[in-house]
Structure formats: structure tokens, C-alpha cells
mmCIF file of C-alpha atoms and ligand atoms in Angstrom:
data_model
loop_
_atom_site.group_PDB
_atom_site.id
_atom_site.type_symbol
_atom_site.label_atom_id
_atom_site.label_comp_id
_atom_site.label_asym_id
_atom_site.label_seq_id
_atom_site.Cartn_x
_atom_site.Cartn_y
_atom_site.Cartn_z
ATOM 1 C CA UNK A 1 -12.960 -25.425 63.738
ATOM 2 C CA UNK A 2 -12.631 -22.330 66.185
ATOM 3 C CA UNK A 3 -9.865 -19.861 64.781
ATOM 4 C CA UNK A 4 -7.843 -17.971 67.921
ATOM 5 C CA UNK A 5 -6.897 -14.529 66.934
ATOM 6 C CA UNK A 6 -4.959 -12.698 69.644
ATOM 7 C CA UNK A 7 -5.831 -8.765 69.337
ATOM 8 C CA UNK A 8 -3.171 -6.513 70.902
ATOM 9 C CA UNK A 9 -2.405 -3.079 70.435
ATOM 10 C CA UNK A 10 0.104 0.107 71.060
ATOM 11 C CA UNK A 11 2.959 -1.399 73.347
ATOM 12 C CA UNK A 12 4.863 1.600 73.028
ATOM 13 C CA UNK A 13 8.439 0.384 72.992
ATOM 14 C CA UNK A 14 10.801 2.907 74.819
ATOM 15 C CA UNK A 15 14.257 3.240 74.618
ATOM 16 C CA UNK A 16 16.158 2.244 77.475
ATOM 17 C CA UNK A 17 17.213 4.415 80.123
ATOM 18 C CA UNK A 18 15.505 7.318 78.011
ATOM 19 C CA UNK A 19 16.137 9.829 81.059
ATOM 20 C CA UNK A 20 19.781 9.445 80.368
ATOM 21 C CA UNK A 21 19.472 10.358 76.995
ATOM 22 C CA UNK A 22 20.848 13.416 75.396
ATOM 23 C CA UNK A 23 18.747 15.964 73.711
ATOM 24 C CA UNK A 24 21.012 16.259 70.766
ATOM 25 C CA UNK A 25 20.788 12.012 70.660
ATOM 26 C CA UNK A 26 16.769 12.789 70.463
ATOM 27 C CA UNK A 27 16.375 15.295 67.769
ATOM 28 C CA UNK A 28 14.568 18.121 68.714
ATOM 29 C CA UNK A 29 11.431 16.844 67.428
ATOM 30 C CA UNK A 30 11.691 13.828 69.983
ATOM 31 C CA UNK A 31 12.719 16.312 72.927
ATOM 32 C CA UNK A 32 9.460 17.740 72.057
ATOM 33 C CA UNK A 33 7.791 14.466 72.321
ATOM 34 C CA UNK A 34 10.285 13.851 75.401
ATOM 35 C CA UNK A 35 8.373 15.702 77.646
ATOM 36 C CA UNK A 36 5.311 13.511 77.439
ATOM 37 C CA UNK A 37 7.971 10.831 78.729
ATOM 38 C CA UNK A 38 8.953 13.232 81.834
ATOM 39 C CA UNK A 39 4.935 14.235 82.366
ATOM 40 C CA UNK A 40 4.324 10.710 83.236
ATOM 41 C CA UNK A 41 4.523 8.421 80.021
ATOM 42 C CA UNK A 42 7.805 7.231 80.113
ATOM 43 C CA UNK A 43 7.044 5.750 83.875
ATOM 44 C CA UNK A 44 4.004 4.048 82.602
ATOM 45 C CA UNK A 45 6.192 2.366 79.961
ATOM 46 C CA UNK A 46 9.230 1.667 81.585
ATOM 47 C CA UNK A 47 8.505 -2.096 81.413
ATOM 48 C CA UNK A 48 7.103 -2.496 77.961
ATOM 49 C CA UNK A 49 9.859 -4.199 76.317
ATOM 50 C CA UNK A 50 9.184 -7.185 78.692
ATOM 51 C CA UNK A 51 5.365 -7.044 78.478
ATOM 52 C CA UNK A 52 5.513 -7.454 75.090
ATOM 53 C CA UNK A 53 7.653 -10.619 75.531
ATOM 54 C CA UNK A 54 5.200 -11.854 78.079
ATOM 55 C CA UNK A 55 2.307 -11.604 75.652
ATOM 56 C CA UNK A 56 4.424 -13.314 72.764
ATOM 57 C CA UNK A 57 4.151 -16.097 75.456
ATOM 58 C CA UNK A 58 0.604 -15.879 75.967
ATOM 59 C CA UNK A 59 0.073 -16.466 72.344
ATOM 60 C CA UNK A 60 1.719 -19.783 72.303
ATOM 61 C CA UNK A 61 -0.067 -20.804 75.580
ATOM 62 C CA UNK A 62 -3.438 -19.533 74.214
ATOM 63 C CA UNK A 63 -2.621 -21.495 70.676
ATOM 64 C CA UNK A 64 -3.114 -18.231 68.855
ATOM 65 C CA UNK A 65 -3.710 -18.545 65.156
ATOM 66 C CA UNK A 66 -3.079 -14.795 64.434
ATOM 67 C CA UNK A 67 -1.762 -12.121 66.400
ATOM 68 C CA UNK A 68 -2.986 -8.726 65.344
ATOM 69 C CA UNK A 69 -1.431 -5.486 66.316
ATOM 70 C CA UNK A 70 -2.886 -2.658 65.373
ATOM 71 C CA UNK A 71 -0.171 0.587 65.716
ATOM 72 C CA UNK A 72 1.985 2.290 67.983
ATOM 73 C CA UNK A 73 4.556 -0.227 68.310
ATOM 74 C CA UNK A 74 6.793 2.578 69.446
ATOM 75 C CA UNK A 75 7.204 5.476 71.463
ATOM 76 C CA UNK A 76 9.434 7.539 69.210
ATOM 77 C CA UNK A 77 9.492 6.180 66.232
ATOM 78 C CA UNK A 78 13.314 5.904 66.816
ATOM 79 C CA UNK A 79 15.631 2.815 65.661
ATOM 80 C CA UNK A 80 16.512 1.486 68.782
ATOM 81 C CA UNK A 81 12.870 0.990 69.720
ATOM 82 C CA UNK A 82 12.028 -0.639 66.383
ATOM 83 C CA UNK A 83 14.783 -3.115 66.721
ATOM 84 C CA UNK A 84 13.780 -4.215 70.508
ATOM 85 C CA UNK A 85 10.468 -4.427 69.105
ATOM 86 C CA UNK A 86 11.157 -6.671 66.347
ATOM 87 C CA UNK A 87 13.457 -9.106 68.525
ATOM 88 C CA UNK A 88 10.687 -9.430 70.994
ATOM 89 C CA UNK A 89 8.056 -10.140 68.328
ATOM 90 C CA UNK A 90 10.319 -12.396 66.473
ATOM 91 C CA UNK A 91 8.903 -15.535 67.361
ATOM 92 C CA UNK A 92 5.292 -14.204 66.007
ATOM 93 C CA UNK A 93 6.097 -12.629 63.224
ATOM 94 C CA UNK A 94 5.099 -15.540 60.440
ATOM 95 C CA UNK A 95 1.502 -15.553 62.495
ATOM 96 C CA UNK A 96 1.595 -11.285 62.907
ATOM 97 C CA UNK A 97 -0.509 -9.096 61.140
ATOM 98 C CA UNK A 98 0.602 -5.118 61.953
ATOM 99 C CA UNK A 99 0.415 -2.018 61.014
ATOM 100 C CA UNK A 100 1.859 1.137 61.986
ATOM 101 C CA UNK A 101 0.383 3.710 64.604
ATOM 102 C CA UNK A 102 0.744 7.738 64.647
ATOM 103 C CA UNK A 103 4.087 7.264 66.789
ATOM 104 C CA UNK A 104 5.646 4.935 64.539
ATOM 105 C CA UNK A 105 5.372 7.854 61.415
ATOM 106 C CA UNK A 106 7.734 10.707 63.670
ATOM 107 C CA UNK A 107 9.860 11.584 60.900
ATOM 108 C CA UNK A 108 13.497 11.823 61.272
ATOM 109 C CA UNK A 109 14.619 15.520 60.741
ATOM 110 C CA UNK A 110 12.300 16.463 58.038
ATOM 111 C CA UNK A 111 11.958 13.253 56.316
ATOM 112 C CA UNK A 112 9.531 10.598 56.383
ATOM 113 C CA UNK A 113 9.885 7.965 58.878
ATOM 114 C CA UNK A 114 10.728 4.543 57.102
ATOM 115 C CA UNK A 115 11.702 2.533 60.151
ATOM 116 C CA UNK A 116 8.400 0.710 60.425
ATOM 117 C CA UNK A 117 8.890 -0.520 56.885
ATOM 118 C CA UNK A 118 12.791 -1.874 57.400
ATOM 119 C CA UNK A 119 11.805 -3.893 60.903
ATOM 120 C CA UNK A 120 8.693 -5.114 59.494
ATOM 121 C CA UNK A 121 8.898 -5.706 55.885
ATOM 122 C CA UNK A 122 6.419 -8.240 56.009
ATOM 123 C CA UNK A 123 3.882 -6.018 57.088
ATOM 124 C CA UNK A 124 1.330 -5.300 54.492
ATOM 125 C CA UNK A 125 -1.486 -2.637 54.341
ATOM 126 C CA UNK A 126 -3.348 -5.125 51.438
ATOM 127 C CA UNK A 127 -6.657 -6.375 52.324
ATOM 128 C CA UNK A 128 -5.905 -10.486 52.460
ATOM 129 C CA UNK A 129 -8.117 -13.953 52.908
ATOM 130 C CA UNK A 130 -5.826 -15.048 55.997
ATOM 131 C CA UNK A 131 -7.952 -18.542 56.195
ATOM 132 C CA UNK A 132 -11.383 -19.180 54.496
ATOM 133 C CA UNK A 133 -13.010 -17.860 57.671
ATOM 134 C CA UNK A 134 -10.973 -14.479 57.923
ATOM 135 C CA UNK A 135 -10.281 -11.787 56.197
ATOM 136 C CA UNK A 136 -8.450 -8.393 57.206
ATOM 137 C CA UNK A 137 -8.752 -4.931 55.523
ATOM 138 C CA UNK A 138 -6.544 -2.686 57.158
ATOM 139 C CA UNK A 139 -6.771 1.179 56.609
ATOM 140 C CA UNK A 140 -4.187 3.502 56.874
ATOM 141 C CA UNK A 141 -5.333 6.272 59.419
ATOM 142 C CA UNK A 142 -1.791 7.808 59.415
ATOM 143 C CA UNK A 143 -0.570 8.541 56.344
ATOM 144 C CA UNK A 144 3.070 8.830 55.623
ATOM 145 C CA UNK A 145 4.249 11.570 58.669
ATOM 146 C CA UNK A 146 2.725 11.901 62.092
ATOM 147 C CA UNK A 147 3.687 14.835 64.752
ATOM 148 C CA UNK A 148 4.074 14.325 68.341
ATOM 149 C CA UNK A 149 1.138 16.030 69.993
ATOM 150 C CA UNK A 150 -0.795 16.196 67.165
ATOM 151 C CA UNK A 151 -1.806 12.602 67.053
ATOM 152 C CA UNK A 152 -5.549 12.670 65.004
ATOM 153 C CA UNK A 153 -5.747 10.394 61.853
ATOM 154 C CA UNK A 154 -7.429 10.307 58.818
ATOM 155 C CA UNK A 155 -9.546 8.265 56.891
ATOM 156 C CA UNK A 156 -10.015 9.905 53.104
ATOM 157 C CA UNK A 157 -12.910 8.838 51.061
ATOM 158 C CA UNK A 158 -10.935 6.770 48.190
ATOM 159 C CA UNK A 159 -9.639 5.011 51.008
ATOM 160 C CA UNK A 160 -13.420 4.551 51.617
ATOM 161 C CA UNK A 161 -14.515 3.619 48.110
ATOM 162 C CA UNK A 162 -11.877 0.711 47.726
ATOM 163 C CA UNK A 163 -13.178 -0.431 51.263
ATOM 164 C CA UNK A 164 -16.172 -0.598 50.317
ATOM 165 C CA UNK A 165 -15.553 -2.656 46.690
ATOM 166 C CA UNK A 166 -13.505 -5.102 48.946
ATOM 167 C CA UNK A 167 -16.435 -5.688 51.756
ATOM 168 C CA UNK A 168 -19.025 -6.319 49.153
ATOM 169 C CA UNK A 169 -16.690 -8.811 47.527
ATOM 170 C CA UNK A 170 -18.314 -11.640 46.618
ATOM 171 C CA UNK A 171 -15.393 -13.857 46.790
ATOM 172 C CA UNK A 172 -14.916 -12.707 50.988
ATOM 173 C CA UNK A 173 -18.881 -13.289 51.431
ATOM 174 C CA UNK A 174 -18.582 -16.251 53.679
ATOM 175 C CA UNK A 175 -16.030 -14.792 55.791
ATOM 176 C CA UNK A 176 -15.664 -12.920 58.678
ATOM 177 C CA UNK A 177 -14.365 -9.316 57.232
ATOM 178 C CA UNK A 178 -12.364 -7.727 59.931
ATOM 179 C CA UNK A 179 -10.774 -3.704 58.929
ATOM 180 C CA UNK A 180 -7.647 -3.034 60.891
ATOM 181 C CA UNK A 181 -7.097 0.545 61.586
ATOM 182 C CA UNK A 182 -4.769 2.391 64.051
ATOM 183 C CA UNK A 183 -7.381 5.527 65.202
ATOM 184 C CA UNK A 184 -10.436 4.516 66.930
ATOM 185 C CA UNK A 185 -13.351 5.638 65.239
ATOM 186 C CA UNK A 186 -14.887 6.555 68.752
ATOM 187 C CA UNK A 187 -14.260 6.296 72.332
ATOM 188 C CA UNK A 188 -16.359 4.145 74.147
ATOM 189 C CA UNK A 189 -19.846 4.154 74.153
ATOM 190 C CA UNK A 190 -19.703 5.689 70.620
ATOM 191 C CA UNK A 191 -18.144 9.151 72.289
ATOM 192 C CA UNK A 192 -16.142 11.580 70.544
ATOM 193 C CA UNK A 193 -12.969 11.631 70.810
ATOM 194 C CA UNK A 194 -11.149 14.749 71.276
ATOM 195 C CA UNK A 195 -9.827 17.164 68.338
ATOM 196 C CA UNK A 196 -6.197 16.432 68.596
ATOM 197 C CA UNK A 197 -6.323 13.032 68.861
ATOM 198 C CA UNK A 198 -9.311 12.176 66.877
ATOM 199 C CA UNK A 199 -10.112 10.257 63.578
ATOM 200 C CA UNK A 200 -10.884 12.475 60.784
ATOM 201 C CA UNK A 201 -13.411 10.651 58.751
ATOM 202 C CA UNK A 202 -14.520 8.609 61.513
ATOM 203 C CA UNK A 203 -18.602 9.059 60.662
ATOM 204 C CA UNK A 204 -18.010 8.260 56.962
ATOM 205 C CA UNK A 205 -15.765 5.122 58.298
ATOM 206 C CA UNK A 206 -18.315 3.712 60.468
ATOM 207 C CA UNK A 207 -20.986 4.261 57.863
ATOM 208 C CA UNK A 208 -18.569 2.533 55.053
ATOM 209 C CA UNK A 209 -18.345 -0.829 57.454
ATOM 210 C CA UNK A 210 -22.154 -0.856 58.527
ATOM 211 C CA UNK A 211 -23.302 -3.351 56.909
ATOM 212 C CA UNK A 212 -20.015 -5.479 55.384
ATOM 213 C CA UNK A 213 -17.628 -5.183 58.160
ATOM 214 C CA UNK A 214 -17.989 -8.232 61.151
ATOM 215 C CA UNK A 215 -16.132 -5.457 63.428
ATOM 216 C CA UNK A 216 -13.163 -2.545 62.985
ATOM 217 C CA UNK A 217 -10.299 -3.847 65.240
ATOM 218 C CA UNK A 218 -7.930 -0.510 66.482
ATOM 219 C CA UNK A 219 -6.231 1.055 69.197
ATOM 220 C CA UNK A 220 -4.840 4.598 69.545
ATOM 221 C CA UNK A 221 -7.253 5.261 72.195
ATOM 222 C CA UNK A 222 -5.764 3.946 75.255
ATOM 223 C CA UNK A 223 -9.140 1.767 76.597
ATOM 224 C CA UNK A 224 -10.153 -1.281 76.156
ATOM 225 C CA UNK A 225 -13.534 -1.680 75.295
ATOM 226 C CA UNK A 226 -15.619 -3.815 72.670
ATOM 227 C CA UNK A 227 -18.687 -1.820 71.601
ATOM 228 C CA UNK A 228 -21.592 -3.698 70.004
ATOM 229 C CA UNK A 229 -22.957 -3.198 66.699
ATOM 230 C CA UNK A 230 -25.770 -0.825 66.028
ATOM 231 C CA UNK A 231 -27.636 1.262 63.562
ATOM 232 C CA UNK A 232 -25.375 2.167 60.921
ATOM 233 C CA UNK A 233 -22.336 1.452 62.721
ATOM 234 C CA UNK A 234 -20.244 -1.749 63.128
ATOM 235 C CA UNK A 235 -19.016 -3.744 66.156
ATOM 236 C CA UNK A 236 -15.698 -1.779 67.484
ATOM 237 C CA UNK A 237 -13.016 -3.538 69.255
ATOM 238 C CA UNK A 238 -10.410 -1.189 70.686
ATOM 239 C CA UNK A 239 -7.437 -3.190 72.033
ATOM 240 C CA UNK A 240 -6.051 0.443 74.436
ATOM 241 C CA UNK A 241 -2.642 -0.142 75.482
ATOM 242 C CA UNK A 242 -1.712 -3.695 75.517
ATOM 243 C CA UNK A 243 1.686 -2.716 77.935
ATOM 244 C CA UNK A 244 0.714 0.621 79.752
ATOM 245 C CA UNK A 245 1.147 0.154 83.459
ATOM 246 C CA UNK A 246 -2.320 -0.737 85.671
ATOM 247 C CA UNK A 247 -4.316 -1.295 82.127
ATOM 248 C CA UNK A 248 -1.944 -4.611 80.474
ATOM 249 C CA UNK A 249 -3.671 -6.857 78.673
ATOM 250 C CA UNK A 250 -5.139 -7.552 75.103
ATOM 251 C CA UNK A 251 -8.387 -9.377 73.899
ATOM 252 C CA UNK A 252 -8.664 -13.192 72.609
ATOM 253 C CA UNK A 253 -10.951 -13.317 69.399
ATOM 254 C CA UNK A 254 -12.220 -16.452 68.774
ATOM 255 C CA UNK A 255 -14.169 -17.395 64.728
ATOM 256 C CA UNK A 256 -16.520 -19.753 64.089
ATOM 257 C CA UNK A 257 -17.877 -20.611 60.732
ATOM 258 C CA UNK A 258 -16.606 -16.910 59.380
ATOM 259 C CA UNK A 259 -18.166 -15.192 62.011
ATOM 260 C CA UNK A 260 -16.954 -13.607 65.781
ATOM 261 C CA UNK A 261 -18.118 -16.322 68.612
ATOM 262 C CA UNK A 262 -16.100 -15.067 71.291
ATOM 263 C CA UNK A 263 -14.410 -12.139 72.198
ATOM 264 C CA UNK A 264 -12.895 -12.632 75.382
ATOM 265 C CA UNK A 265 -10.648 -9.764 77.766
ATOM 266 C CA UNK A 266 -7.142 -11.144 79.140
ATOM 267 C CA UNK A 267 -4.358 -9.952 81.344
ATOM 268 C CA UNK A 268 -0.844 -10.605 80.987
ATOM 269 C CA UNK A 269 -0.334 -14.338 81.847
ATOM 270 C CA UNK A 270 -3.418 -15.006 79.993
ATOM 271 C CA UNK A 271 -5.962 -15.180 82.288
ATOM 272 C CA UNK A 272 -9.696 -13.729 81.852
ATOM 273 C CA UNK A 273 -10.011 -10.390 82.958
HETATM 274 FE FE1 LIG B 1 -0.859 4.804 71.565
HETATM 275 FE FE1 LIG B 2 -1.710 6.283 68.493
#
């Protein structure tokens, strides 16, 4: 039996009308982050909201298993775009598996940013057997606060140790292991990425899923490639930006007895890129 797993990643829900917006509604923290919106952003993003419906579509017309979204659900980490972009996932959300992205961890004022947590308090950061072919590890690369324009993650090395027990589990060896993280590890073609937007402990990551990890499924980095496996590195599917304008789409995953068979690019609508 083939298992569909639809991989999608940072739609970036705006708010509405954003230009009309108040500084003083913003925070100044956002205003700070507003000016990526008036650089060029905000345009690119303007019609997010409904690309994210369109691909809640796609994964009833594809017969999706699993969705998977790996971060950045958000633009600002503010409420309004948290509750647009739980009523648009609604219809997913027993068959979603998320976590949150560096713009979904703004804080509010000087606190940490909860939001992610009330909209989606089904989402889990456990590793979990989703079928006996699959299993996802997801690993936080963002940590509990994120700052606009400062958007590198981190990857510490208990995180690493406990990735590593779970991978050479036993129990998961007949399935296909799949670690969920927001940051890319690399650009692609194994590049660096650059020092403000990088993954911290992105060597010591790809070293830790060499040889027990079937691939590391992220975003963050706004391109979507799917890099093969090689020495001392696993298979890395970036998903880019499933909703940014001129780049839409998201990649179809499909599992055969535990392993990847088919990893397949799609535009909006569904279609084979
Ligand atoms: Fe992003
Ligand atoms: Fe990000």
C-alpha cells in the first residue's frame, strides 16, 4: 500500500490589509518586522490566505494521507494571522503534522510567543509511529523566542543525542524515519546558508541523521529543492515557500514498504511541476 504524504511549508499568513495598519496596532517589534512587508514581502504574500485554502484542496484531490508543514505558518506571529490560519487548515488538521517556524516565536512585548500553541494544540514536537511505515521526529530549530531579522536556528547537541536514541530504535527499524525541522540544514546543493539566517548545528545535524534518517523534511529557506543522500549526510527535502508569489507549490511524498518511492514537485491545483 503506497502512503501519500503532502509536504508543504512556510505560507506566511498576513494580516489583512496590513498597509492600513497602525504602528501602535503592530508593536514596535512588528513595525520593525513591518518593513520587510513594505520592502517587498507583504506583496509577495498578499494572497496567502487563499493559497493555503487551495492546497487544503489539493490534499483531498491528491488523497493525502498526511499533510506535513514544517514552520512559518505566519508572518508576524500575531493573533489574527494564527486564527485565519487555523480556519483555513481546519479541514486537515486530524491528518496535519506542524510545527512552528522562526516567525511564529515573535514574542509579544517581551514575552514569549504562545499563539502557535493555543491555534494548534494538537501540534506535538514528540517523535511518533504515524502508520507502521512512517515515523516523524521533529526538532525544534527555534527554541522558545525568535527576532525578526535575526532568523538563524539552532540545533543543540541533547537535542542530538535523543535523536539519535530514537533513529536507532529498534522498534522504528522497519520504517521510514522522517525528522521534521523548520531551518534547512543547507541550501541547495549542500551550500551554506548565510549567517543570519542559518542553522546553528547544521553539520552535527546532518551527521546525527546519516545513517538512520530516510530524509530531514524543512523549509525556512525559501527554495524548493530535494537534495540526494550522500556521504555522511541524509536526503534533504526543503518544501521553500508553499504560498510566495511566482514559487507556489509543495511536494507529494509517496512510501512504499517504509521507505520514500516517490517524491514528486506540484503547483497549486495539483499538477506536476
Ligand atoms: Fe519562511
Ligand atoms: Fe523561517
Amino acid at each position: 500500500m503506497t502512503l501519500r504524504l503532502l509536504h508543504f511549508s512556510d505560507p506566511h499568513v498576513q494580516l489583512p490589509r496590513w498597509r492600513e495598519r497602525s504602528l501602535r496596532e503592530l508593536g514596535p517589534l512588528r513595525a520593525l518586522a513591518t518593513v520587510e512587508l513594505w520592502k517587498g514581502r507583504g506583496r509577495d504574500y498578499d494572497g496567502a490566505l487563499d493559497k493555503l485554502r487551495a492546497i487544503v484542496r489539493d490534499a483531498d484531490a491528491l488523497r493525502a494521507d498526511f499533510c506535513i508543514l514544517t514552520g512559518d505558518l505566519t508572518q508576524l506571529a500575531h493573533e489574527e494571522e494564527f486564527a485565519l490560519a487555523r480556519q483555513a487548515l481546519e479541514p486537515i488538521v486530524p491528518r496535519l503534522l506542524c510545527i512552528p517556524g522562526n516567525h511564529d516565536r515573535y514574542p509579544l512585548g517581551t514575552t514569549a510567543n504562545k499563539l502557535y500553541e493555543k491555534y494548534f494544540p494538537e501540534a506535538s514536537l514528540l517523535p511518533r509511529a504515524i502508520t507502521d511505515q512512517v515515523a516523524v521526529v521533529p526538532v525544534d530549530t527555534v527554541g522558545e523566542l525568535s527576532w525578526p531579522v535575526l532568523s538563524h536556528g539552532r540545533v543543540e547537541r541533547p537535542q542530538l543525542r535523543q535523536l539519535e536514541r530514537t533513529l536507532g530504535d529498534p522498534a522504528w527499524a522497519a520504517r521510514c524515519k522522517l525528522v521534521l525541522t523548520h531551518h534547512s540544514p543547507t541550501r541547495r546543493g549542500a551550500r551554506r546558508d548565510w549567517p543570519l539566517h542559518d542553522l546553528r548545528g547544521a553539520g552535527a545535524l546532518l551527521r546525527s541523521c546519516a545513517s538512520g534518517a530516510d530524509a530531514i523534511l524543512c523549509g525556512h529557506v525559501h527554495d524548493r529543492f530535494d537534495d540526494a543522500a550522500r556521504a555522511g549526510r541524509p536526503r534533504v527535502i526543503c518544501a521553500g515557500s508553499a504560498t510566495e508569489r511566482n514559487k507556489e507549490g509543495y511536494w507529494l511524498i509517496e512510501i512504499e514498504r517504509g521507505r520514500i518511492a516517490a517524491v514528486t514537485r506540484r503547483r497549486l491545483g495539483g499538477a506536476t511541476a
